[in-house]
């Protein structure tokens, strides 16, 4: 008889008689000698009670180990176990009882399970610490990403406003670049999304981007011929530029021919062949906006941003505030213009926090030159979005080297931000008094420096000025006519855009109190009045080119009156 058949025979006998443990195993020379039946039954029952089992076959099989046990029959489990031991090359004595084999196997399985539980617990503890256990077990992904981004300089946390630099001031948050995030806070996700969640089969595979959310109605994206190149790195600041390849340049020439034809249909035909040509998308967006098709105009701007973002350099970061683009390079202007027009559409939709974040992004691309003069817009968006601390902070940090108080919008908006901040509940009583005094002081300085703002601002707000104020020579028509043309352009731009933030009754009451204090200072011949008059005559002779660009793109009535001739406008836009 073979050894395997002999072991199966022993297994069948042991299946009928339950083992009594290692102490009751017979000698190896006589494994088949029967023991007294009463002694066996008592030993089996005692063993089952100690192990908490009711079925004797549960001593043979292990329910958790599927590879070594069979829950149906104990005999088949024993035969498979002996076969597996033979195939694994584990040599056993020929006469060794099956009880000993099963006891050793069960103890080894339990030890393996304990080791696995310890290893799983250890890996779970390691994940809480952000560590990596083994080759296949990863730690906390969020902590790893934060550690990587912090080393690359993409995450900048503002710990103290006193020592924060420009990079932290213009820090952009990715989540605030999505207008749907802001709309969901007001109306809820169900009202915003609606039926915009198509089935998986109908979705087109678009690249995930931060500036816009690709739509299923857009054409499938393919390489357009635009790329971005890293020019140089100076003192931690990286300078990039867009580049047009030969194929894109040919499309650009066709676009110029379509513009000269004065027929928008030619641009439509060009977009059918090249659906992601940036300049064609921007031009057709203006045409749709003039035809009062705001939805299509906004969609074309978003598609242009999507095309440009797909061409970003791998190192180019939207949030770090250390990436620069030169507006003087023709290839980069499409990105500036698309962002500015996108801000205008966001402001019309009421997504003011998102518009402010995009404004910070444009300002961070070239904060020194500010080619589109975003400083004339950032105060309005900050007030509408109720980001008062940001406006106060940018004024405190940039006033020393940028003279922001010489711009009418900052001169009036910063006191208004301080006033609103002092009215908040979380402000302490001492801080409220200090902030309110500073707001009144800055507003009085603004009224003395720009007296021509008062009467037009009250007219835009629908407030009838007091007769003493309207007839006073310091605030009357003489003050408006005597100011330079460049200053009149700035005041008209500010009043046309920001008059709505002054209509609050509490704000207007506070405004009236400070106007009366200024009249008292003028009557007392305060030296500050003469000093500000001299500044107005010498500092606002002509507006720089970036202000003209801003006025043209803003399209605010009243501000276009001081623009130069058409030939000069063409030279400015170059």
Coordinates of C-alpha atoms in Angstrom, one line a residue:
X1 CA 0.0 0.0 0.0
X2 CA 1.3 3.4 -0.9
X3 CA 2.1 6.1 1.7
X4 CA -0.7 8.4 0.4
X5 CA -3.3 5.6 0.6
X6 CA -2.1 4.8 4.1
X7 CA -2.5 8.4 5.2
X8 CA -6.0 8.6 3.7
X9 CA -6.9 5.5 5.6
X10 CA -5.7 7.0 8.8
X11 CA -7.6 10.2 8.1
X12 CA -10.8 8.3 7.6
X13 CA -10.4 6.6 11.0
X14 CA -9.5 9.9 12.7
X15 CA -12.6 11.5 11.1
X16 CA -14.7 9.0 13.0
X17 CA -12.7 9.4 16.3
X18 CA -12.0 12.9 17.5
X19 CA -8.3 13.6 18.6
X20 CA -7.9 14.3 22.3
X21 CA -4.9 16.7 21.9
X22 CA -1.2 16.2 21.9
X23 CA -1.1 14.4 25.2
X24 CA -3.4 11.6 24.1
X25 CA -1.6 10.7 20.9
X26 CA -0.4 7.2 20.7
X27 CA 3.1 6.1 19.9
X28 CA 4.2 6.3 16.3
X29 CA 4.7 2.5 16.0
X30 CA 1.0 1.8 17.0
X31 CA -1.1 4.6 15.6
X32 CA -4.2 2.4 14.9
X33 CA -4.7 0.9 18.4
X34 CA -8.1 1.8 19.8
X35 CA -8.5 3.4 23.2
X36 CA -11.4 2.9 25.6
X37 CA -14.6 4.5 24.2
X38 CA -15.6 6.3 27.5
X39 CA -12.2 7.9 27.8
X40 CA -12.4 9.1 24.3
X41 CA -15.8 10.7 24.6
X42 CA -14.9 12.5 27.8
X43 CA -11.7 13.8 26.3
X44 CA -13.4 14.9 23.1
X45 CA -16.1 16.8 25.0
X46 CA -13.6 18.5 27.3
X47 CA -11.5 19.6 24.3
X48 CA -14.6 21.0 22.5
X49 CA -15.7 22.9 25.6
X50 CA -12.2 24.4 26.1
X51 CA -12.1 25.6 22.5
X52 CA -15.7 26.8 22.4
X53 CA -16.7 24.4 19.5
X54 CA -19.9 22.3 19.0
X55 CA -18.9 20.3 15.9
X56 CA -15.9 17.9 16.2
X57 CA -15.0 18.6 12.5
X58 CA -14.2 22.2 13.4
X59 CA -11.1 20.9 15.0
X60 CA -9.9 19.6 11.7
X61 CA -10.8 22.6 9.5
X62 CA -10.0 26.3 10.0
X63 CA -12.9 28.5 8.7
X64 CA -10.6 31.6 8.1
X65 CA -8.0 29.7 6.1
X66 CA -9.6 28.9 2.7
X67 CA -6.4 27.6 1.2
X68 CA -5.9 24.8 3.8
X69 CA -9.4 23.9 4.7
X70 CA -12.7 22.9 3.3
X71 CA -15.9 23.9 5.2
X72 CA -17.9 21.0 3.7
X73 CA -16.0 17.8 4.7
X74 CA -13.2 17.2 7.1
X75 CA -11.9 14.1 5.2
X76 CA -11.2 16.0 2.0
X77 CA -9.5 18.8 4.0
X78 CA -7.2 16.2 5.6
X79 CA -6.3 14.6 2.2
X80 CA -5.7 18.0 0.6
X81 CA -3.5 19.0 3.5
X82 CA -1.3 15.9 3.3
X83 CA -1.1 16.3 -0.5
X84 CA 0.0 19.9 -0.2
X85 CA 2.6 19.0 2.3
X86 CA 4.1 16.4 0.0
X87 CA 4.2 18.8 -2.9
X88 CA 5.9 21.5 -0.8
X89 CA 8.7 19.0 0.0
X90 CA 8.0 18.9 3.7
X91 CA 9.3 15.5 4.8
X92 CA 7.3 13.8 7.5
X93 CA 8.0 10.5 9.2
X94 CA 6.1 7.8 7.5
X95 CA 4.4 6.6 10.6
X96 CA 3.6 10.1 12.0
X97 CA -0.1 10.4 13.1
X98 CA -2.4 12.8 11.2
X99 CA -3.2 14.4 14.6
X100 CA 0.3 15.7 14.9
X101 CA 0.2 17.0 11.4
X102 CA -3.1 18.8 11.9
X103 CA -2.0 20.3 15.2
X104 CA 1.2 21.7 13.8
X105 CA -0.6 23.1 10.7
X106 CA -3.3 24.8 12.8
X107 CA -0.7 26.4 15.1
X108 CA 1.3 27.6 12.1
X109 CA -1.8 29.1 10.5
X110 CA -2.7 30.9 13.7
X111 CA 0.8 32.3 14.0
X112 CA 0.6 33.6 10.4
X113 CA -2.7 35.2 11.1
X114 CA -1.3 37.0 14.1
X115 CA 1.6 38.2 12.1
X116 CA -0.7 39.6 9.4
X117 CA -2.8 41.4 12.0
X118 CA 0.3 43.0 13.5
X119 CA 1.5 44.0 10.1
X120 CA -1.9 45.5 9.2
X121 CA -2.0 47.4 12.5
X122 CA 1.5 48.6 12.0
X123 CA 0.8 49.8 8.4
X124 CA -2.4 51.6 9.7
X125 CA -0.3 53.4 12.3
X126 CA 2.2 54.3 9.6
X127 CA -0.4 55.8 7.4
X128 CA -1.6 58.1 10.2
X129 CA 2.0 59.4 10.4
X130 CA 2.2 59.9 6.6
X131 CA 4.8 57.1 6.3
X132 CA 5.1 54.4 3.7
X133 CA 5.1 50.7 4.9
X134 CA 6.5 48.2 2.4
X135 CA 6.5 48.4 -1.3
X136 CA 2.7 48.4 -1.9
X137 CA 1.4 50.4 1.2
X138 CA 1.2 54.1 0.8
X139 CA 0.9 56.6 3.6
X140 CA -1.5 59.5 3.8
X141 CA -1.7 60.9 0.3
X142 CA -2.7 64.4 1.3
X143 CA 0.2 64.8 3.7
X144 CA 2.6 63.5 1.0
X145 CA 1.2 66.0 -1.6
X146 CA 1.4 68.9 0.8
X147 CA 5.0 67.9 1.6
X148 CA 5.9 67.8 -2.1
X149 CA 4.2 71.1 -2.9
X150 CA 5.8 72.8 0.0
X151 CA 9.3 71.7 -1.2
X152 CA 8.5 72.9 -4.8
X153 CA 7.3 76.2 -3.6
X154 CA 3.7 75.9 -4.8
X155 CA 2.1 76.3 -1.4
X156 CA 2.7 79.4 0.6
X157 CA 0.9 79.8 3.9
X158 CA 0.6 83.3 5.4
X159 CA 1.7 82.9 9.0
X160 CA 2.2 86.6 9.9
X161 CA 0.9 89.5 7.9
X162 CA 3.8 91.7 9.0
X163 CA 6.5 89.7 7.3
X164 CA 4.5 88.4 4.4
X165 CA 6.0 89.2 1.0
X166 CA 4.4 90.0 -2.4
X167 CA 4.3 86.3 -3.3
X168 CA 2.1 85.4 -0.3
X169 CA 0.0 88.5 -0.9
X170 CA -0.9 87.4 -4.4
X171 CA -1.3 83.8 -3.5
X172 CA -4.1 82.2 -5.6
X173 CA -6.2 79.3 -4.3
X174 CA -7.2 76.7 -6.9
X175 CA -10.6 76.1 -5.4
X176 CA -11.5 79.8 -5.7
X177 CA -10.9 79.7 -9.5
X178 CA -14.0 77.7 -10.1
X179 CA -17.2 79.8 -10.3
X180 CA -19.4 76.8 -9.6
X181 CA -17.8 76.5 -6.1
X182 CA -19.0 80.0 -5.3
X183 CA -22.4 79.5 -6.8
X184 CA -23.0 76.3 -4.9
X185 CA -22.5 78.3 -1.6
X186 CA -25.4 80.6 -2.6
X187 CA -27.8 78.2 -4.3
X188 CA -26.7 74.7 -3.5
X189 CA -25.2 72.1 -5.8
X190 CA -28.5 70.7 -7.1
X191 CA -29.6 74.1 -8.3
X192 CA -26.2 74.9 -9.9
X193 CA -25.5 71.5 -11.5
X194 CA -29.1 70.6 -12.5
X195 CA -29.1 68.3 -15.5
X196 CA -25.5 69.1 -16.4
X197 CA -24.3 65.6 -15.4
X198 CA -24.5 63.6 -18.5
X199 CA -24.1 59.8 -18.7
X200 CA -20.7 58.4 -18.8
X201 CA -21.2 57.1 -22.4
X202 CA -21.9 60.6 -23.7
X203 CA -18.8 62.2 -22.1
X204 CA -15.9 63.4 -24.1
X205 CA -12.5 62.9 -22.6
X206 CA -11.2 66.4 -21.9
X207 CA -8.1 67.3 -19.9
X208 CA -8.7 68.5 -16.4
X209 CA -7.8 72.2 -15.9
X210 CA -7.9 74.8 -13.2
X211 CA -9.0 78.0 -15.1
X212 CA -12.1 76.5 -16.7
X213 CA -14.2 73.4 -16.6
X214 CA -14.3 71.7 -20.1
X215 CA -17.8 71.2 -21.5
X216 CA -19.1 68.3 -23.4
X217 CA -20.3 70.6 -26.2
X218 CA -16.7 71.7 -27.0
X219 CA -14.9 70.1 -29.9
X220 CA -12.3 67.4 -29.1
X221 CA -9.0 69.0 -28.2
X222 CA -5.9 68.4 -30.2
X223 CA -2.6 70.1 -30.3
X224 CA -3.0 73.7 -31.6
X225 CA 0.6 74.6 -32.2
X226 CA 1.0 76.7 -29.0
X227 CA 3.7 75.9 -26.4
X228 CA 5.3 77.5 -23.4
X229 CA 9.0 77.9 -22.8
X230 CA 10.9 78.8 -19.7
X231 CA 13.2 81.7 -20.5
X232 CA 15.1 82.2 -17.3
X233 CA 15.0 82.1 -13.5
X234 CA 16.1 85.1 -11.4
X235 CA 16.0 85.2 -7.6
X236 CA 13.3 82.5 -7.4
X237 CA 11.2 84.1 -10.1
X238 CA 10.6 82.2 -13.3
X239 CA 10.0 84.0 -16.6
X240 CA 7.9 82.1 -19.2
X241 CA 6.6 82.9 -22.7
X242 CA 4.2 81.4 -25.1
X243 CA 5.5 80.3 -28.5
X244 CA 3.7 79.8 -31.8
X245 CA 4.8 77.0 -34.1
X246 CA 4.8 77.2 -37.8
X247 CA 1.3 75.7 -38.3
X248 CA -0.2 78.1 -35.8
X249 CA 1.5 81.0 -37.5
X250 CA -0.2 80.1 -40.8
X251 CA -3.6 80.1 -39.0
X252 CA -2.7 83.5 -37.5
X253 CA -2.2 85.0 -40.9
X254 CA -5.6 83.6 -42.0
X255 CA -7.1 85.2 -38.9
X256 CA -5.6 88.6 -39.8
X257 CA -7.1 88.3 -43.3
X258 CA -10.5 87.4 -41.8
X259 CA -10.4 90.5 -39.6
X260 CA -9.5 92.8 -42.5
X261 CA -12.5 91.5 -44.5
X262 CA -14.8 92.9 -41.8
X263 CA -17.0 89.8 -42.0
X264 CA -17.5 87.7 -38.8
X265 CA -18.5 84.7 -40.9
X266 CA -14.9 84.3 -42.1
X267 CA -13.8 84.0 -38.4
X268 CA -16.6 81.4 -37.9
X269 CA -15.2 79.4 -40.9
X270 CA -11.7 79.6 -39.5
X271 CA -12.9 78.3 -36.1
X272 CA -14.6 75.4 -37.8
X273 CA -11.2 74.3 -39.1
X274 CA -9.2 75.4 -36.0
X275 CA -11.7 75.3 -33.0
X276 CA -9.0 76.3 -30.4
X277 CA -7.4 79.3 -32.2
X278 CA -7.1 81.8 -29.4
X279 CA -7.4 85.1 -31.3
X280 CA -10.3 83.9 -33.3
X281 CA -12.1 82.9 -30.1
X282 CA -11.5 86.3 -28.5
X283 CA -12.6 88.2 -31.6
X284 CA -15.8 86.1 -32.1
X285 CA -16.6 86.6 -28.4
X286 CA -16.6 90.3 -28.8
X287 CA -18.9 89.9 -31.8
X288 CA -21.3 87.7 -29.8
X289 CA -21.3 90.2 -26.9
X290 CA -22.2 93.1 -29.2
X291 CA -25.1 90.9 -30.5
X292 CA -26.1 90.4 -26.8
X293 CA -25.4 86.7 -26.9
X294 CA -23.6 86.7 -23.5
X295 CA -23.7 82.9 -23.1
X296 CA -21.9 82.2 -26.3
X297 CA -19.4 85.0 -25.7
X298 CA -18.5 83.6 -22.3
X299 CA -18.2 80.1 -23.6
X300 CA -15.7 81.2 -26.3
X301 CA -13.6 83.0 -23.7
X302 CA -13.5 79.9 -21.5
X303 CA -12.5 77.8 -24.5
X304 CA -9.6 80.2 -25.2
X305 CA -8.4 79.8 -21.6
X306 CA -8.7 76.1 -21.9
X307 CA -6.6 76.0 -25.0
X308 CA -3.9 78.2 -23.4
X309 CA -3.8 76.2 -20.2
X310 CA -3.3 73.0 -22.1
X311 CA -0.1 74.5 -23.5
X312 CA 1.3 75.4 -20.0
X313 CA 4.9 74.5 -19.1
X314 CA 5.1 71.7 -16.5
X315 CA 6.8 74.1 -14.1
X316 CA 4.3 76.9 -14.7
X317 CA 2.3 77.4 -11.5
X318 CA -0.9 79.5 -11.2
X319 CA -0.8 79.6 -7.4
X320 CA 2.8 80.3 -6.5
X321 CA 2.9 84.0 -7.6
X322 CA 6.5 83.6 -8.9
X323 CA 5.7 82.9 -12.6
X324 CA 6.0 85.9 -14.9
X325 CA 4.8 86.6 -18.5
X326 CA 5.8 89.6 -20.5
X327 CA 2.9 91.5 -22.1
X328 CA 5.2 93.1 -24.6
X329 CA 5.6 89.7 -26.3
X330 CA 2.8 89.3 -28.8
X331 CA 2.3 85.6 -28.1
X332 CA 1.5 86.3 -24.4
X333 CA -1.2 89.0 -24.9
X334 CA -3.9 86.5 -25.7
X335 CA -3.6 85.1 -22.2
X336 CA -3.8 88.5 -20.6
X337 CA -6.8 89.5 -22.6
X338 CA -8.7 86.2 -22.1
X339 CA -8.2 86.5 -18.3
X340 CA -9.4 90.1 -18.3
X341 CA -12.5 89.3 -20.3
X342 CA -13.2 86.3 -18.2
X343 CA -13.1 88.5 -15.1
X344 CA -15.7 90.8 -16.6
X345 CA -18.1 87.9 -17.3
X346 CA -17.6 86.5 -13.8
X347 CA -18.4 89.9 -12.3
X348 CA -21.6 90.1 -14.3
X349 CA -22.6 86.6 -13.1
X350 CA -22.1 87.6 -9.5
X351 CA -19.1 85.4 -8.9
X352 CA -17.1 88.2 -7.2
X353 CA -14.8 86.0 -5.1
X354 CA -13.8 84.0 -8.2
X355 CA -13.3 87.3 -10.1
X356 CA -11.1 88.6 -7.4
X357 CA -9.0 85.4 -7.5
X358 CA -8.5 85.8 -11.3
X359 CA -7.6 89.5 -10.7
X360 CA -4.9 88.4 -8.3
X361 CA -3.7 85.9 -10.9
X362 CA -3.4 88.6 -13.7
X363 CA -1.6 90.9 -11.2
X364 CA 0.9 88.2 -10.3
X365 CA 1.9 87.6 -13.9
X366 CA 3.6 91.0 -14.0
X367 CA 3.1 92.9 -10.7
X368 CA 5.7 95.6 -11.4
X369 CA 4.5 96.8 -14.8
X370 CA 0.8 95.8 -14.4
X371 CA 0.2 96.0 -18.2
X372 CA -3.7 95.9 -17.8
X373 CA -3.7 98.1 -14.7
X374 CA -5.5 95.6 -12.5
X375 CA -5.0 97.9 -9.5
X376 CA -7.9 99.9 -10.8
X377 CA -10.1 96.9 -10.5
X378 CA -8.9 94.9 -7.5
X379 CA -10.4 97.3 -4.9
X380 CA -13.9 97.1 -6.4
X381 CA -13.8 93.3 -6.5
X382 CA -12.5 93.1 -3.0
X383 CA -15.3 95.3 -1.7
X384 CA -18.0 93.4 -3.5
X385 CA -16.6 90.1 -2.4
X386 CA -16.3 91.5 1.2
X387 CA -12.6 90.7 1.3
X388 CA -11.8 93.8 3.3
X389 CA -8.6 92.5 5.0
X390 CA -7.1 91.7 1.6
X391 CA -7.7 95.2 0.4
X392 CA -6.3 96.8 3.6
X393 CA -3.3 94.5 3.4
X394 CA -2.4 95.3 -0.2
X395 CA -2.7 99.0 0.6
X396 CA -0.4 98.7 3.7
X397 CA 2.2 96.7 1.9
X398 CA 2.3 98.5 -1.4
X399 CA 1.7 102.1 -0.4
X400 CA 5.4 102.7 0.4
X401 CA 6.7 101.9 -3.1
X402 CA 3.6 102.1 -5.3
X403 CA 1.9 105.3 -3.9
X404 CA -1.6 103.6 -4.1
X405 CA -3.1 106.6 -2.3
X406 CA -2.5 108.7 -5.4
X407 CA -5.1 106.6 -7.3
X408 CA -8.7 107.8 -6.6
X409 CA -10.0 104.2 -6.4
X410 CA -7.6 103.2 -3.5
X411 CA -8.0 106.6 -1.8
X412 CA -11.7 106.1 -1.4
X413 CA -12.1 102.3 -1.3
X414 CA -9.6 101.6 1.5
X415 CA -11.4 103.9 4.0
X416 CA -14.7 102.2 3.0
X417 CA -13.1 98.7 3.6
X418 CA -11.9 99.9 7.0
X419 CA -15.4 101.2 7.8
X420 CA -17.0 97.8 6.9
X421 CA -14.4 95.9 8.8
X422 CA -15.0 97.9 11.9
X423 CA -18.7 97.0 11.8
X424 CA -18.1 93.3 11.9
X425 CA -19.1 91.4 15.1
X426 CA -15.8 89.6 15.6
X427 CA -13.9 92.9 15.9
X428 CA -13.1 93.9 19.5
X429 CA -14.3 97.3 20.9
X430 CA -10.8 98.7 21.0
X431 CA -10.0 97.6 17.5
X432 CA -13.3 99.0 16.3
X433 CA -12.5 102.4 17.6
X434 CA -9.0 102.4 16.1
X435 CA -10.2 101.2 12.7
X436 CA -13.0 103.7 12.6
X437 CA -10.7 106.6 13.4
X438 CA -8.3 105.5 10.7
X439 CA -11.1 105.1 8.1
X440 CA -12.4 108.6 8.8
X441 CA -8.9 110.0 8.6
X442 CA -8.1 108.4 5.2
X443 CA -11.5 109.4 3.8
X444 CA -10.8 113.0 4.8
X445 CA -7.5 112.9 3.0
X446 CA -9.1 111.4 -0.1
X447 CA -11.7 114.2 -0.2
X448 CA -9.0 116.8 0.1
X449 CA -6.8 115.2 -2.5
X450 CA -9.7 114.5 -5.0
X451 CA -12.5 117.0 -4.4
X452 CA -13.9 116.5 -7.9
X453 CA -15.2 113.0 -6.9
X454 CA -17.8 114.1 -4.4
X455 CA -20.5 115.7 -6.5
X456 CA -20.4 113.2 -9.4
X457 CA -20.5 110.3 -6.8
X458 CA -23.5 111.7 -5.1
X459 CA -25.3 112.2 -8.4
X460 CA -24.5 108.6 -9.4
X461 CA -25.9 107.3 -6.1
X462 CA -29.0 109.4 -6.5
X463 CA -28.3 111.6 -3.4
X464 CA -29.1 115.3 -3.5
X465 CA -26.1 117.1 -1.9
X466 CA -26.5 119.8 0.7
X467 CA -26.7 123.3 -0.6
X468 CA -23.7 124.3 1.5
X469 CA -21.7 121.5 -0.1
X470 CA -22.9 122.0 -3.7
X471 CA -22.3 125.7 -3.7
X472 CA -18.9 125.5 -2.0
X473 CA -16.0 126.4 -4.4
X474 CA -13.9 123.5 -3.1
X475 CA -16.4 120.8 -4.1
X476 CA -18.4 122.7 -6.8
X477 CA -18.1 122.7 -10.6
X478 CA -14.8 124.7 -10.3
X479 CA -13.1 121.7 -8.7
X480 CA -14.2 119.4 -11.5
X481 CA -13.2 121.7 -14.4
X482 CA -9.8 122.6 -12.9
X483 CA -8.5 119.0 -12.5
X484 CA -6.3 117.5 -15.3
X485 CA -7.7 115.3 -18.0
X486 CA -5.9 112.2 -16.8
X487 CA -7.3 112.7 -13.3
X488 CA -10.8 113.2 -14.7
X489 CA -10.4 109.9 -16.5
X490 CA -9.5 108.1 -13.3
X491 CA -12.4 109.7 -11.3
X492 CA -14.9 108.9 -14.1
X493 CA -13.7 105.3 -14.2
X494 CA -14.0 104.9 -10.4
X495 CA -17.5 106.6 -10.2
X496 CA -18.8 104.6 -13.1
X497 CA -17.7 101.3 -11.6
X498 CA -17.9 101.7 -7.8
X499 CA -20.8 104.1 -7.1
X500 CA -23.0 101.1 -6.1
X501 CA -20.9 100.3 -3.0
X502 CA -21.6 103.8 -1.5
X503 CA -25.4 103.6 -1.6
X504 CA -25.8 102.0 1.9
X505 CA -27.5 104.4 4.3
X506 CA -25.0 103.9 7.1
X507 CA -22.1 104.5 4.7
X508 CA -23.7 107.6 3.3
X509 CA -24.2 109.0 6.8
X510 CA -20.6 108.3 7.7
X511 CA -19.6 109.9 4.4
X512 CA -21.6 113.1 5.2
X513 CA -19.9 113.5 8.6
X514 CA -16.5 113.4 7.0
X515 CA -17.5 115.9 4.3
X516 CA -18.4 118.4 6.9
X517 CA -15.1 117.9 8.7
X518 CA -13.3 118.6 5.4
X519 CA -15.2 121.8 4.9
X520 CA -14.1 122.8 8.4
X521 CA -10.5 122.1 7.5
X522 CA -10.8 124.1 4.3
X523 CA -12.3 127.0 6.2
X524 CA -9.3 126.8 8.7
X525 CA -6.8 126.9 5.8
X526 CA -5.2 123.7 6.7
X527 CA -1.8 123.2 5.1
X528 CA -2.8 119.9 3.7
X529 CA -5.3 121.6 1.4
X530 CA -2.6 123.6 -0.4
X531 CA -0.2 120.6 -0.6
X532 CA -2.8 118.4 -2.2
X533 CA -3.7 121.1 -4.7
X534 CA -0.1 121.3 -5.8
X535 CA 0.1 117.5 -6.2
X536 CA -3.0 117.5 -8.5
X537 CA -1.4 120.0 -10.8
X538 CA 1.9 118.3 -11.2
X539 CA 1.2 114.5 -11.0
X540 CA -1.7 114.0 -13.4
X541 CA -0.4 115.5 -16.6
X542 CA -0.9 112.4 -18.8
X543 CA -2.1 108.8 -18.1
X544 CA 0.3 105.9 -18.7
X545 CA -0.4 103.4 -21.4
X546 CA -1.7 100.6 -19.1
X547 CA -4.5 102.9 -17.8
X548 CA -5.6 103.4 -21.4
X549 CA -5.7 99.7 -22.0
X550 CA -7.7 99.2 -18.9
X551 CA -10.2 101.9 -19.9
X552 CA -10.6 100.4 -23.4
X553 CA -11.2 96.9 -22.1
X554 CA -13.6 98.0 -19.3
X555 CA -15.9 100.0 -21.6
X556 CA -17.3 102.2 -18.8
X557 CA -19.2 105.2 -20.0
X558 CA -17.7 108.5 -19.1
X559 CA -14.1 107.1 -18.9
X560 CA -13.7 106.8 -22.7
X561 CA -14.1 110.6 -23.2
X562 CA -10.5 111.3 -22.2
X563 CA -9.0 108.6 -24.5
X564 CA -6.5 109.8 -27.1
X565 CA -7.2 109.8 -30.9
X566 CA -7.8 106.5 -32.8
X567 CA -4.2 106.4 -34.1
X568 CA -2.9 106.7 -30.6
X569 CA -5.2 103.9 -29.4
X570 CA -3.9 101.6 -32.1
X571 CA -0.3 102.3 -30.9
X572 CA -1.4 101.7 -27.2
X573 CA -2.9 98.3 -28.0
X574 CA 0.2 97.1 -29.7

